XYZ file of C-alpha atoms in Angstrom:
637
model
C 17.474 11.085 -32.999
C 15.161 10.868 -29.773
C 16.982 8.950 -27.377
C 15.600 5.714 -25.478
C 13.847 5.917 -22.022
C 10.559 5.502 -20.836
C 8.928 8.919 -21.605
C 7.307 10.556 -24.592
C 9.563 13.227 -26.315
C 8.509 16.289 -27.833
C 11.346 18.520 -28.755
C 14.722 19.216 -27.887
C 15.805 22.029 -25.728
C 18.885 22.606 -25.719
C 22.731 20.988 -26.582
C 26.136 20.754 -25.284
C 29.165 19.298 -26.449
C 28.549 16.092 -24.234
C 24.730 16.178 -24.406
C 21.253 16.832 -24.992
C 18.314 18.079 -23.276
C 15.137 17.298 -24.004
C 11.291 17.981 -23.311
C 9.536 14.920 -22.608
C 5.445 13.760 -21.138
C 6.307 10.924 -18.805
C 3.323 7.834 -18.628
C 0.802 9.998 -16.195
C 0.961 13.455 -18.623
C 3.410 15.297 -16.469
C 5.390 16.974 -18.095
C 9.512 16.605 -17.413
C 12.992 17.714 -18.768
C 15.403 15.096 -19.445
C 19.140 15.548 -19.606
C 21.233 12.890 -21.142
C 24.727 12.351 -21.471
C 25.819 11.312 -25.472
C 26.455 7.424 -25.417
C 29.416 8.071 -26.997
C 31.097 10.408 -24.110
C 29.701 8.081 -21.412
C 32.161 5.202 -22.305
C 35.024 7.818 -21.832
C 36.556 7.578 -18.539
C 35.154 9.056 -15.523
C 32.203 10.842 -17.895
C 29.868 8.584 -16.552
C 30.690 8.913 -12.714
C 31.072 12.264 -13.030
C 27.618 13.086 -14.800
C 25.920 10.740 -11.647
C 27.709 12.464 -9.087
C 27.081 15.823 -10.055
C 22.993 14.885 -10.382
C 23.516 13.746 -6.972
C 25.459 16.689 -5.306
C 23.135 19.295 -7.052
C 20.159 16.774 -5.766
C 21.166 17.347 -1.932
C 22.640 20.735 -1.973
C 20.490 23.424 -0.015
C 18.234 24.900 -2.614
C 19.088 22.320 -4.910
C 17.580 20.631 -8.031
C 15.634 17.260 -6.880
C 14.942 14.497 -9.874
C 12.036 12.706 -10.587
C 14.230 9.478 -12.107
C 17.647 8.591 -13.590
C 19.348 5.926 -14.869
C 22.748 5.760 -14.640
C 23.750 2.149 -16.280
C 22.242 2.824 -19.457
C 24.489 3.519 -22.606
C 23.575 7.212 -22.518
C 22.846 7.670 -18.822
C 19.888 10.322 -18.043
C 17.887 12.266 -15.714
C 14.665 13.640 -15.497
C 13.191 16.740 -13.703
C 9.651 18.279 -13.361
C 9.599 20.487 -15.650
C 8.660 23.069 -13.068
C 11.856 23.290 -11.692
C 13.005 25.580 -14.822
C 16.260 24.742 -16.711
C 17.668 22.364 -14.671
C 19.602 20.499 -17.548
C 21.178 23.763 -18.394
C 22.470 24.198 -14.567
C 23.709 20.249 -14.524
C 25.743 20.761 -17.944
C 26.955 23.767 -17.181
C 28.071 22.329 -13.583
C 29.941 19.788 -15.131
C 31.819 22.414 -17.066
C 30.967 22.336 -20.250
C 28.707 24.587 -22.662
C 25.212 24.408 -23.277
C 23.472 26.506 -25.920
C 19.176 26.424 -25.727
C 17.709 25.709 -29.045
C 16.089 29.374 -29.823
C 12.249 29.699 -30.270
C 11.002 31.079 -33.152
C 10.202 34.980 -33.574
C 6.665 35.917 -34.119
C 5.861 37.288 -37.848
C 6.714 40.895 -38.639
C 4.161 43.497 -37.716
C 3.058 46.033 -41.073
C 4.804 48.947 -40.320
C 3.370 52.427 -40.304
C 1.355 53.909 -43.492
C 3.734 56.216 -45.238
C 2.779 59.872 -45.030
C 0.523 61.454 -47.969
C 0.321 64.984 -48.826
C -3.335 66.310 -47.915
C -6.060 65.944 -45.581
C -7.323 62.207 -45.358
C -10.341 61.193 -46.966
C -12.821 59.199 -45.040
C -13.978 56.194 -45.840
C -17.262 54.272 -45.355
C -17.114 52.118 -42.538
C -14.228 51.018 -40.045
C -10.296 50.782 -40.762
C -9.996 47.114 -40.498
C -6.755 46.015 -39.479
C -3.672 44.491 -41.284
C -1.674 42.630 -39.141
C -2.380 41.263 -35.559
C -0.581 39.419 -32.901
C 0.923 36.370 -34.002
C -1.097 33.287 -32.716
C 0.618 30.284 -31.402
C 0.018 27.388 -33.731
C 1.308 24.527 -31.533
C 0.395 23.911 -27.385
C 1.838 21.518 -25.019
C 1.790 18.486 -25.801
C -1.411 16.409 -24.010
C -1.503 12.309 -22.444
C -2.728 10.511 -24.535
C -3.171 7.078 -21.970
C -4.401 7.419 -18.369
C -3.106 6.153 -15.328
C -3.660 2.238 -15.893
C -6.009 0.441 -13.233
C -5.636 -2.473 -11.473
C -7.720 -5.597 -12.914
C -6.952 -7.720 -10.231
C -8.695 -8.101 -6.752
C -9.703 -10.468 -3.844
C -12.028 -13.318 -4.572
C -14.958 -11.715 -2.975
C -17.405 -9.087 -3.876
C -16.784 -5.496 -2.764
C -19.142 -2.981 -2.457
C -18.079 0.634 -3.894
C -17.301 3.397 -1.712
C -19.734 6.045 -2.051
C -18.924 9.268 -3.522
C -19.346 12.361 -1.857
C -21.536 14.600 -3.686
C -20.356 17.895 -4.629
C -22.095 21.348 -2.613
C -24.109 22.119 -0.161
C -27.688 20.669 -0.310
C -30.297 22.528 -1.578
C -32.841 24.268 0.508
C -36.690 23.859 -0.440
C -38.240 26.484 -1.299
C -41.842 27.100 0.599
C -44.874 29.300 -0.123
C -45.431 32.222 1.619
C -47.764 31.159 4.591
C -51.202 32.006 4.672
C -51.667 34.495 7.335
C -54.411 34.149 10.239
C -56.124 30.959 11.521
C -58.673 29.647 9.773
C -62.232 30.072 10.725
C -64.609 27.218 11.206
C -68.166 28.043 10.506
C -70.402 27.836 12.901
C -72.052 24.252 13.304
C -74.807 24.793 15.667
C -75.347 22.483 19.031
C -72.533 19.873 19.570
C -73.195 16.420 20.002
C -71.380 16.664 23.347
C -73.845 18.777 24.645
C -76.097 17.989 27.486
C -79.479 16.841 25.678
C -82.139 18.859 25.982
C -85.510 18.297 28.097
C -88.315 16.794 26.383
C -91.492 17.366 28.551
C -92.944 14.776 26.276
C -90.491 11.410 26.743
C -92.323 8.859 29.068
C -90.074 8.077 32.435
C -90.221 4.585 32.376
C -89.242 2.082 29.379
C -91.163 0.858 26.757
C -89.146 -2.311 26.096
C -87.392 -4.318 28.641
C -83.252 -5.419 27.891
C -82.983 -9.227 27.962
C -81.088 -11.125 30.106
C -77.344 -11.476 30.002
C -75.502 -14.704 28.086
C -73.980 -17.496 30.748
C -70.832 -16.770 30.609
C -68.431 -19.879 29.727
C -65.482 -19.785 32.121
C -64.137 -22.694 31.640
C -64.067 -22.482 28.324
C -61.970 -19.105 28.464
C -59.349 -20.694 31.223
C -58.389 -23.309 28.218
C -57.962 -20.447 25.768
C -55.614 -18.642 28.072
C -54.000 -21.679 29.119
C -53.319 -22.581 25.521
C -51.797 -19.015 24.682
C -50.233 -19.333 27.567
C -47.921 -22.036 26.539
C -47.693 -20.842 23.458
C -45.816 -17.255 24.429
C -44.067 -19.346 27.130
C -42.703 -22.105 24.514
C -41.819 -19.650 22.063
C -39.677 -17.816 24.483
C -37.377 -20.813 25.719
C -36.909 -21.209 21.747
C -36.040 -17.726 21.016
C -33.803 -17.947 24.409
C -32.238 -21.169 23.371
C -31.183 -19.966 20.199
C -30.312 -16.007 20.818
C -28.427 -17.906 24.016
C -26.313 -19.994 21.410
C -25.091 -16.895 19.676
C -23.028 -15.833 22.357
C -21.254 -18.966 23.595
C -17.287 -17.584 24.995
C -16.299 -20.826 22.606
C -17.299 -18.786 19.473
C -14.751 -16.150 18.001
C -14.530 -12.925 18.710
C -15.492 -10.170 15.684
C -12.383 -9.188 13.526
C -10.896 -5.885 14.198
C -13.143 -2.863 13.530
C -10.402 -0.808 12.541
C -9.492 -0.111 8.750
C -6.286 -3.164 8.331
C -3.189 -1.834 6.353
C -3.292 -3.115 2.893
C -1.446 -6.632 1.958
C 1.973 -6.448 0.985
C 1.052 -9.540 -1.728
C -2.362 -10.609 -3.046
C -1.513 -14.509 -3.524
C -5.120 -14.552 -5.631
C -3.800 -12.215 -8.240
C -0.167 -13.838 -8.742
C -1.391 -17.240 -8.986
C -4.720 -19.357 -10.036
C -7.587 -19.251 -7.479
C -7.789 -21.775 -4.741
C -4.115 -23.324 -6.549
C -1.510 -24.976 -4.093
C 0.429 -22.064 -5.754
C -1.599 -19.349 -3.922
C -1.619 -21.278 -1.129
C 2.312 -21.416 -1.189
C 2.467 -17.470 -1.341
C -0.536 -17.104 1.139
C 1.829 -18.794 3.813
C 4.741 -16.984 3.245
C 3.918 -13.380 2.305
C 2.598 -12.581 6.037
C 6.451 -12.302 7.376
C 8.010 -10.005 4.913
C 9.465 -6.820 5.826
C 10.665 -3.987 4.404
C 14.296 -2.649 5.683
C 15.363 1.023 4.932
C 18.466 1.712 6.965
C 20.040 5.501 7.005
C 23.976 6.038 7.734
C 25.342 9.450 8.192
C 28.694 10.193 8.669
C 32.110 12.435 7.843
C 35.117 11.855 5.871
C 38.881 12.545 8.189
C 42.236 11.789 6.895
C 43.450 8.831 9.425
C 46.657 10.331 10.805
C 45.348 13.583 11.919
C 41.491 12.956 11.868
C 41.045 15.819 10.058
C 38.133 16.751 8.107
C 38.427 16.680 4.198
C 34.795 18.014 3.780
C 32.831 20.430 6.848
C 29.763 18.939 5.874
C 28.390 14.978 6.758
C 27.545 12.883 4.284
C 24.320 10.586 4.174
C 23.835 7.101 2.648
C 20.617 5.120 2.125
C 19.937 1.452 1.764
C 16.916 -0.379 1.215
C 16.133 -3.892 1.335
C 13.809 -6.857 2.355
C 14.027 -8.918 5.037
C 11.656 -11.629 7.114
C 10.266 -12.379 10.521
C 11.516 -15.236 12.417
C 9.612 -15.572 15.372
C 6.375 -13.449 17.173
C 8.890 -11.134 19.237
C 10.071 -9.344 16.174
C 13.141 -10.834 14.930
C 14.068 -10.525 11.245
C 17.159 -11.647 9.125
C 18.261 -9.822 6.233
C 21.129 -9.108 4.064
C 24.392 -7.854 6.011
C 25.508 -5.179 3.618
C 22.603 -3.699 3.592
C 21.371 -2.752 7.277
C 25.372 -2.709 8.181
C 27.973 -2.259 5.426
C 31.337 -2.588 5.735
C 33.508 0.003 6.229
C 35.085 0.289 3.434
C 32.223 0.438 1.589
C 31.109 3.148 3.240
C 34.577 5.263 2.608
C 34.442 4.443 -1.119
C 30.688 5.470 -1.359
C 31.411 8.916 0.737
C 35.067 9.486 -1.680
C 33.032 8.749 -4.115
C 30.152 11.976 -3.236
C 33.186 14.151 -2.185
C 34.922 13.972 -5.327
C 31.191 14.768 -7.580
C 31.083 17.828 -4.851
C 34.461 18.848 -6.045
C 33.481 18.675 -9.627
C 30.813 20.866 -8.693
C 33.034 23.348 -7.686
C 35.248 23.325 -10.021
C 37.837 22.215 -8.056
C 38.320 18.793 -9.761
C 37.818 17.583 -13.660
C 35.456 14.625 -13.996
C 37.779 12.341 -15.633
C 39.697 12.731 -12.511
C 36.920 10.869 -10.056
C 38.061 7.953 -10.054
C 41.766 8.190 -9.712
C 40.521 10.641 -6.430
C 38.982 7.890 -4.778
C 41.455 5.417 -4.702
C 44.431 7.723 -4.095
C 42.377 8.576 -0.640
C 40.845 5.109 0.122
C 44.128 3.953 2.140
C 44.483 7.471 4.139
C 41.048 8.315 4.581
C 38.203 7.448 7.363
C 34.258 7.706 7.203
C 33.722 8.616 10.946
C 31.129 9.672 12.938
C 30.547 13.467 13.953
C 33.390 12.739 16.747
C 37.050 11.467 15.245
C 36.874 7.436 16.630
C 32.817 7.469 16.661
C 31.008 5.042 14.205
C 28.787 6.659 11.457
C 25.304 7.461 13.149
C 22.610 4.924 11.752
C 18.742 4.552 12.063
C 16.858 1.702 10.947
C 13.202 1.188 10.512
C 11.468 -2.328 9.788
C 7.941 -2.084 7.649
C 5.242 -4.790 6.631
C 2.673 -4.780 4.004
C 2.351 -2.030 1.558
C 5.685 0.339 2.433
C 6.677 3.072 2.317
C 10.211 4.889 1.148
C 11.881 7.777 3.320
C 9.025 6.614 5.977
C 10.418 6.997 9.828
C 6.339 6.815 11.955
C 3.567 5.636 11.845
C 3.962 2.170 9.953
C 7.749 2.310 10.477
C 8.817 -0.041 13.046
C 12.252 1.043 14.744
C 14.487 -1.408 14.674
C 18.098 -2.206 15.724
C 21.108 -4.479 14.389
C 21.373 -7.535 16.822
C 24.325 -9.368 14.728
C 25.813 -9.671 11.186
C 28.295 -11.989 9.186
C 30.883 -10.809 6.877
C 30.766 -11.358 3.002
C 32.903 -14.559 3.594
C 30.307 -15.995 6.296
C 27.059 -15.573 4.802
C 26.164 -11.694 4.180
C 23.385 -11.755 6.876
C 22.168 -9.701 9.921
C 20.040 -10.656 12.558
C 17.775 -7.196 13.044
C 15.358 -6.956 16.267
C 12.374 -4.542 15.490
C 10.649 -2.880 18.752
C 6.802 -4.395 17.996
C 6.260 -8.395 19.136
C 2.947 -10.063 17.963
C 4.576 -10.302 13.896
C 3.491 -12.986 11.780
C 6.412 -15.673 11.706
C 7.725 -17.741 8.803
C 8.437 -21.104 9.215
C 12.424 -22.372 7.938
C 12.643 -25.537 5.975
C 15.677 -27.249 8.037
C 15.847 -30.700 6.242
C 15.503 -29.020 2.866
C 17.674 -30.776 0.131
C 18.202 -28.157 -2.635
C 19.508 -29.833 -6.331
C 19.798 -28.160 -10.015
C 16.377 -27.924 -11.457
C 14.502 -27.537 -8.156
C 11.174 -25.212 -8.627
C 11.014 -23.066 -5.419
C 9.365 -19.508 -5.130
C 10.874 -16.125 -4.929
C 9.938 -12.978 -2.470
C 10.963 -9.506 -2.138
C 10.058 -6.128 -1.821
C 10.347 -3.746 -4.768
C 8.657 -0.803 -6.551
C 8.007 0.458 -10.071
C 7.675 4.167 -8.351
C 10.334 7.125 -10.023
C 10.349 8.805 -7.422
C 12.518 7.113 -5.149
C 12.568 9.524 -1.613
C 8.864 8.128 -1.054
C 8.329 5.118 -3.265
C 5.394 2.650 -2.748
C 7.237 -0.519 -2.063
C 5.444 -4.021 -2.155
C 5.838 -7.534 -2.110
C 7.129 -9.238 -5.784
C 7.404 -12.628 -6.280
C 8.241 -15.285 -9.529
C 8.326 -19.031 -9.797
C 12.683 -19.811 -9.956
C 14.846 -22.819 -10.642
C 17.913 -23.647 -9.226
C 20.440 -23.159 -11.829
C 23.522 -24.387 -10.254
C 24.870 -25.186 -7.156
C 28.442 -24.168 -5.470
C 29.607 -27.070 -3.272
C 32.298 -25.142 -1.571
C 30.165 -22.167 -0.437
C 26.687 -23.978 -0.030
C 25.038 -21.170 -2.287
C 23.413 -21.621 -5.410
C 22.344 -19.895 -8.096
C 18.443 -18.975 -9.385
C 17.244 -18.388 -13.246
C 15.238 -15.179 -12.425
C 15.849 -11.676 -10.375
C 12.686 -9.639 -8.715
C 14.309 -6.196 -8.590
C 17.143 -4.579 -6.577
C 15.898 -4.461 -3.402
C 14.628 -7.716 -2.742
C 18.520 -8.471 -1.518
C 17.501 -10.390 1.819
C 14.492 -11.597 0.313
C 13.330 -15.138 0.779
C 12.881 -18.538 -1.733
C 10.458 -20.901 -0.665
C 9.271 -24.420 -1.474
C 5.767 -25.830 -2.211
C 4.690 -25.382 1.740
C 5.920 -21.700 1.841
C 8.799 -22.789 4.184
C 12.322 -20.777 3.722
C 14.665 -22.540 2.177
C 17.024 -20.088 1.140
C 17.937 -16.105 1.301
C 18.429 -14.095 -1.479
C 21.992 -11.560 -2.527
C 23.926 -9.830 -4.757
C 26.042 -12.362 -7.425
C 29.321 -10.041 -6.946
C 30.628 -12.993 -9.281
C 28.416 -11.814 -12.365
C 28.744 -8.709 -14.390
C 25.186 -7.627 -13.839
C 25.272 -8.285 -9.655
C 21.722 -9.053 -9.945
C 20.257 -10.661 -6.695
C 19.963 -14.389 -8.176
C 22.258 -15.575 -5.492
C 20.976 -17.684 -2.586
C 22.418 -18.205 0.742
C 21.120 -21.507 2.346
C 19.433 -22.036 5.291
C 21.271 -23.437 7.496
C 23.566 -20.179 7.293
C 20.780 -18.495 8.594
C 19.932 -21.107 11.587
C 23.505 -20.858 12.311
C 23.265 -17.296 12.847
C 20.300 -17.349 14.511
C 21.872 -20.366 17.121
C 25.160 -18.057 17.696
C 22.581 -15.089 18.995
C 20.453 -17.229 21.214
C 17.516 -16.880 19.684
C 14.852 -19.443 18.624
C 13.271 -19.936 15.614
C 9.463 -21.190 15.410
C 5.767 -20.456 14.842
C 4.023 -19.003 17.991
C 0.091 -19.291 18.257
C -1.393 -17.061 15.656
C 1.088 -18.428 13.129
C -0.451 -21.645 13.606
C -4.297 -20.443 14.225
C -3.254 -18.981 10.408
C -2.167 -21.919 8.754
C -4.963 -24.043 10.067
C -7.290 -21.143 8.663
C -5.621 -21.366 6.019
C -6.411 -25.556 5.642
C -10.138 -25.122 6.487
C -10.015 -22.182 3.242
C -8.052 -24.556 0.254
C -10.356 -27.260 1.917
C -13.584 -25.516 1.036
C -14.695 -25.072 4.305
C -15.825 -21.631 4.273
C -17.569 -21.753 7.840
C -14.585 -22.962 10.303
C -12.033 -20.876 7.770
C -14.026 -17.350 8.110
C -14.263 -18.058 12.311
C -10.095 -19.104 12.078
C -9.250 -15.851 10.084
C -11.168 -14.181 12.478
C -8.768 -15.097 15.136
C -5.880 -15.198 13.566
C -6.360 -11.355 12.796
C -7.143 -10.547 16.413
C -4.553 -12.447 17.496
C -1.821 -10.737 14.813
C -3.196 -7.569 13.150
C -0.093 -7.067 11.177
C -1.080 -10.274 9.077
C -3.069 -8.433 6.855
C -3.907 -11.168 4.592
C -5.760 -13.107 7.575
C -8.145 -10.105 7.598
C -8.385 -10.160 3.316
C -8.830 -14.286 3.577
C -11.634 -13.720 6.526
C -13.611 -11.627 4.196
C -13.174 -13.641 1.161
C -14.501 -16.766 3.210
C -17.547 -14.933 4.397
C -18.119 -13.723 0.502
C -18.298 -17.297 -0.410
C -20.435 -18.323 2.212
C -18.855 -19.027 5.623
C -20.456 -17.911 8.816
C -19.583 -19.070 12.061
C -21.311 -22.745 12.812
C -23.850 -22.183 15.430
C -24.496 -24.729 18.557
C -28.239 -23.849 19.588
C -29.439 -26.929 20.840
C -31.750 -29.626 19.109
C -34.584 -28.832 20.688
C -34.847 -25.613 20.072
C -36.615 -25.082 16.583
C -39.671 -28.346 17.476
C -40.438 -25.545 20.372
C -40.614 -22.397 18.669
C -42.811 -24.015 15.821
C -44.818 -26.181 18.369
C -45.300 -22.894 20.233
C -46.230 -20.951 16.937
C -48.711 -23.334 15.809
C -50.444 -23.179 20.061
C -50.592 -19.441 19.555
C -52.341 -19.568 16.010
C -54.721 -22.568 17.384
C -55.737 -20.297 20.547
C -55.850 -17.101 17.982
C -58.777 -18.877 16.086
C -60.363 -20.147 18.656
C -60.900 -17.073 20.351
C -61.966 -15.694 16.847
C -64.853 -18.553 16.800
C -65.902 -17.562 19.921
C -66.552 -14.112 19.616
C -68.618 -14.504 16.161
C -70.608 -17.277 17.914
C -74.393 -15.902 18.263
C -75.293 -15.163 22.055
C -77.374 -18.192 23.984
C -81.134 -16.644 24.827
């Protein structure tokens, strides 16, 4: 029986007592090798951790074998590799200490043997031996995709001209005839007519008829003409001033950016109907998301003598979401995950120590978890010095992000405060770039069972997780229920597991709330919301202010002028706003969108203007056929 999982299967490999491997085409026709662990040995004890931690050890080790995917949680836990790799299931069940035995391919058929030997010369035949046998042919191939990557059916509401293609080659050179050698030779054409004419003896010298006398010429007539064309060419150029003139009034706005803007995080157009106060909801939000990936490295000492259980450091990371507070780059986000506790971080590091040691042989993996907690009390997660905190690097990133990503894009970024679990779960984060699209927090929100609000986060649907494509997800919620002694409450849907310190808004994209783990449920999805004014009162104990600067509110009034139908004054406010911010992608996406439908920026040429230049038009086309009249009129005698 094939097991579940989101890849095609094609035949087994190979077995073991406690699993299966398995050849499998994953959804873009790459081909993979999955190894999973029999349902029926995961619910043993310490099968599962054992069969994670030694996919992780083998993952990290020098030289090692990196996955494509796993999944840990599921009944019979798995994990793929590129099939490329070579037998990398074989390696993981065999580290785990167990048996594995490949399923063997079949032999080809039999080849004839030799003719037997006859007594006497041969006797030739007509024609060619023919052969009996020949190499077996395969009969079966790889397997081949049978779907394509799928494409994206939703875009911006405005057109959008292709990209071209470039055009495979070098051009091709014309081909020319062979010239035709020499100059060619003009025939001789006798006397030219620019010759001097010739003397005629016979030609009388004086002349036979007499030229008449010249016309009167009409002067005045001419000085009205030119007068009249005149004012025409100088009318028409006060027009043409007035209005080229308007086109550069300082009060118009500048150009958006020439330079290519990153790609938004969220496309409120596809998530929601067009023009809806639900995409408008999302449009004002989505701006100030950011996604967190913070790195801890550190080493593992007993605590009385600080020495060192394992030589080598161990390294942790943690990704969430988070969101911008104000233009100088402050964010809040969840606590545990920019700055866990320590304890957490000894259990995690046991946790890798002990998988290393089943790697080695030197521990059974039913024995993991009794390992941990036997060292949790007399162990410490240090830095590289005994009394040092774990080194840590965080980096901040909005838009379309990026996993494992540490330039470019990646904003540095440092831990300003955090509360416990029992306060709140939340850090205050300051990243090193100002001029960040702000979100605006709903003080006076009141927050009862059944209220509709909107969720945000960042998350991916990417396997390979070292440099996963992260973006912004977001679902309509409900308040489910409310906890009157902690001030949290409780949401009907989850948007993935890193959209921990991701935001719920209501109807005017204000925060109202900021999303974490529900330790209280089973699953520890992130459907638990932290109000507020936990975050205002973290934000009041650091000294630091919370509210829209300028381009947040150039923006939002873009945004009016847009949902109002005013395409003109919404296309010249995106304009700004994406000067003024050029991290707000989605001013730069709106700006074009408004132009698509229409909007240019309203022009202030005076009143006068257009009466002159056609005034001056029809003056120049009067004088033009007047002067025409004149010169067909016959000649006074």
């Amino acid at each position: 029986m094939q097991p579940d999982g989101p890849y095609r299967y094609t035949h087994l490999l190979g077995g073991s007592p406690v699993g299966k491997a398995w050849a499998a085409i994953d959804g873009q026709g790459r081909f993979v090798t999955v190894a999973v662990l029999d349902a029926a040995v995961a619910a043993s004890p310490g099968w599962r951790e054992a069969f994670a931690g030694i996919v992780n050890h083998l993952a990290q080790a020098p030289g090692g074998l990196p996955f494509t995917y796993a999944d840990f949680s599921a009944a019979a836990p798995w994990v793929a590799y590129p099939a490329e790799t070579g037998p990398a299931a074989e390696k993981l069940f065999r580290a785990l200490g167990v048996d594995y035995q490949p399923v063997p391919t079949p032999a080809p058929p039999p080849v004839s043997g030799p003719p037997a030997p006859v007594s006497g010369a041969p006797h030739p035949t007509s024609g060619p031996p023919r052969a009996v046998s020949g190499a077996p042919h395969p009969t079966s191939g790889p397997p081949l995709p049978t779907s394509g990557a799928p494409h994206s059916v939703s875009g911006p509401p405005r057109p959008v001209s292709a990209a071209s293609q470039p055009v495979s080659g070098l051009p091709r050179q014309p081909i020319y005839a062979d010239p035709v050698s020499g100059a060619p030779i003009s025939p001789g054409l006798g006397p030219s007519l620019d010759d001097p004419p010739q003397h005629d003896p016979f030609t009388a010298p004086a002349r036979r008829i007499q030229p008449s006398a010249p016309p009167k010429r009409q002067t005045g007539l001419w000085v009205a003409v030119a007068a009249l064309l005149l004012a025409a060419v100088a009318g028409g150029g006060a027009g043409v001033w007035a209005i080229s003139a308007s086109g550069s009034d300082p009060s118009t706005p500048a150009p958006a950016p020439t330079a290519t803007p990153p790609a938004p995080g969220l496309k409120p157009w596809a998530e929601a109907t067009p023009r809806s106060a639900e995409e408008r909801t999302l449009a004002t939000a989505a701006p100030s998301m950011v996604f967190l990936e913070a790195v801890l490295t550190g080493f593992i000492r007993n605590r009385q003598d600080n020495a060192l259980l394992h030589p080598e450091p161990f390294t942790f990371s943690r990704r969430c979401t988070g969101v911008v507070v104000n233009n100088d780059g402050h964010v809040l986000t969840n606590g545990q995950c920019v700055q866990p506790a320590p304890d957490i971080l000894l259990e995690h590091a046991l946790g890798s120590l002990a998988d290393t040691r089943v790697a080695d042989g030197e521990l059974k993996a039913a024995e993991v978890s009794g390992f941990v907690r036997a060292r949790l009390a007399s162990s410490v997660f240090t830095g590289p010095e005994a009394g040092t905190p774990p080194a840590a690097t965080l980096y901040g990133q909005l838009n379309v992000a990026k996993g494992d990503l540490k330039d470019g894009a990646a904003i540095p970024g440092t831990v300003v405060r955090a509360l416990s679990l029992d306060e709140g779960n939340l850090a205050l984060v300051k990243l090193d770039q100002a001029n960040l699209p702000a979100v605006e927090l709903n003080t006076s929100a009141t927050v009862t069972a059944g209220t509709a609000l909107h969720a945000l986060g960042y998350g991916t649907t990417d396997t390979d997780y070292r440099s996963a494509a992260y973006q912004v997800l977001t679902k309509p919620v409900q308040v489910t229920e409310l906890d009157v002694e902690s001030s949290t409450y409780r949401i009907n849907e989850d948007i993935g597991s890193s959209s921990r310190g991701g935001i719920v808004v209501d109807g005017e994209g204000r925060v109202v709330g900021m999303l974490d783990n529900d330790l209280l449920q089973p699953d520890r999805l992130n459907r638990l919301v932290v109000p507020v004014s936990r975050m205002t009162g973290l934000l009041d104990a650091a000294g630091v202010a919370h509210a829209l600067g300028e381009p947040d509110r150039i923006y939002r009034s873009a945004l009016d002028a847009y949902f109002g139908d005013d395409e003109a004054e919404a296309a010249a406010r995106f304009a700004e706003a994406a000067e003024a911010a050029p991290m707000n992608a989605l001013a730069q996406a709106y700006r074009e969108a408004s132009v698509a439908a229409g909007g240019e920026v309203p022009s202030s040429r005076p009143g006068w203007a257009v009466p002159l230049l056609v005034a001056a038009g029809v003056a120049l086309v009067g004088g033009i056929v007047v002067v025409v009249l004149l010169r067909r009129r016959p000649n006074a005698r």
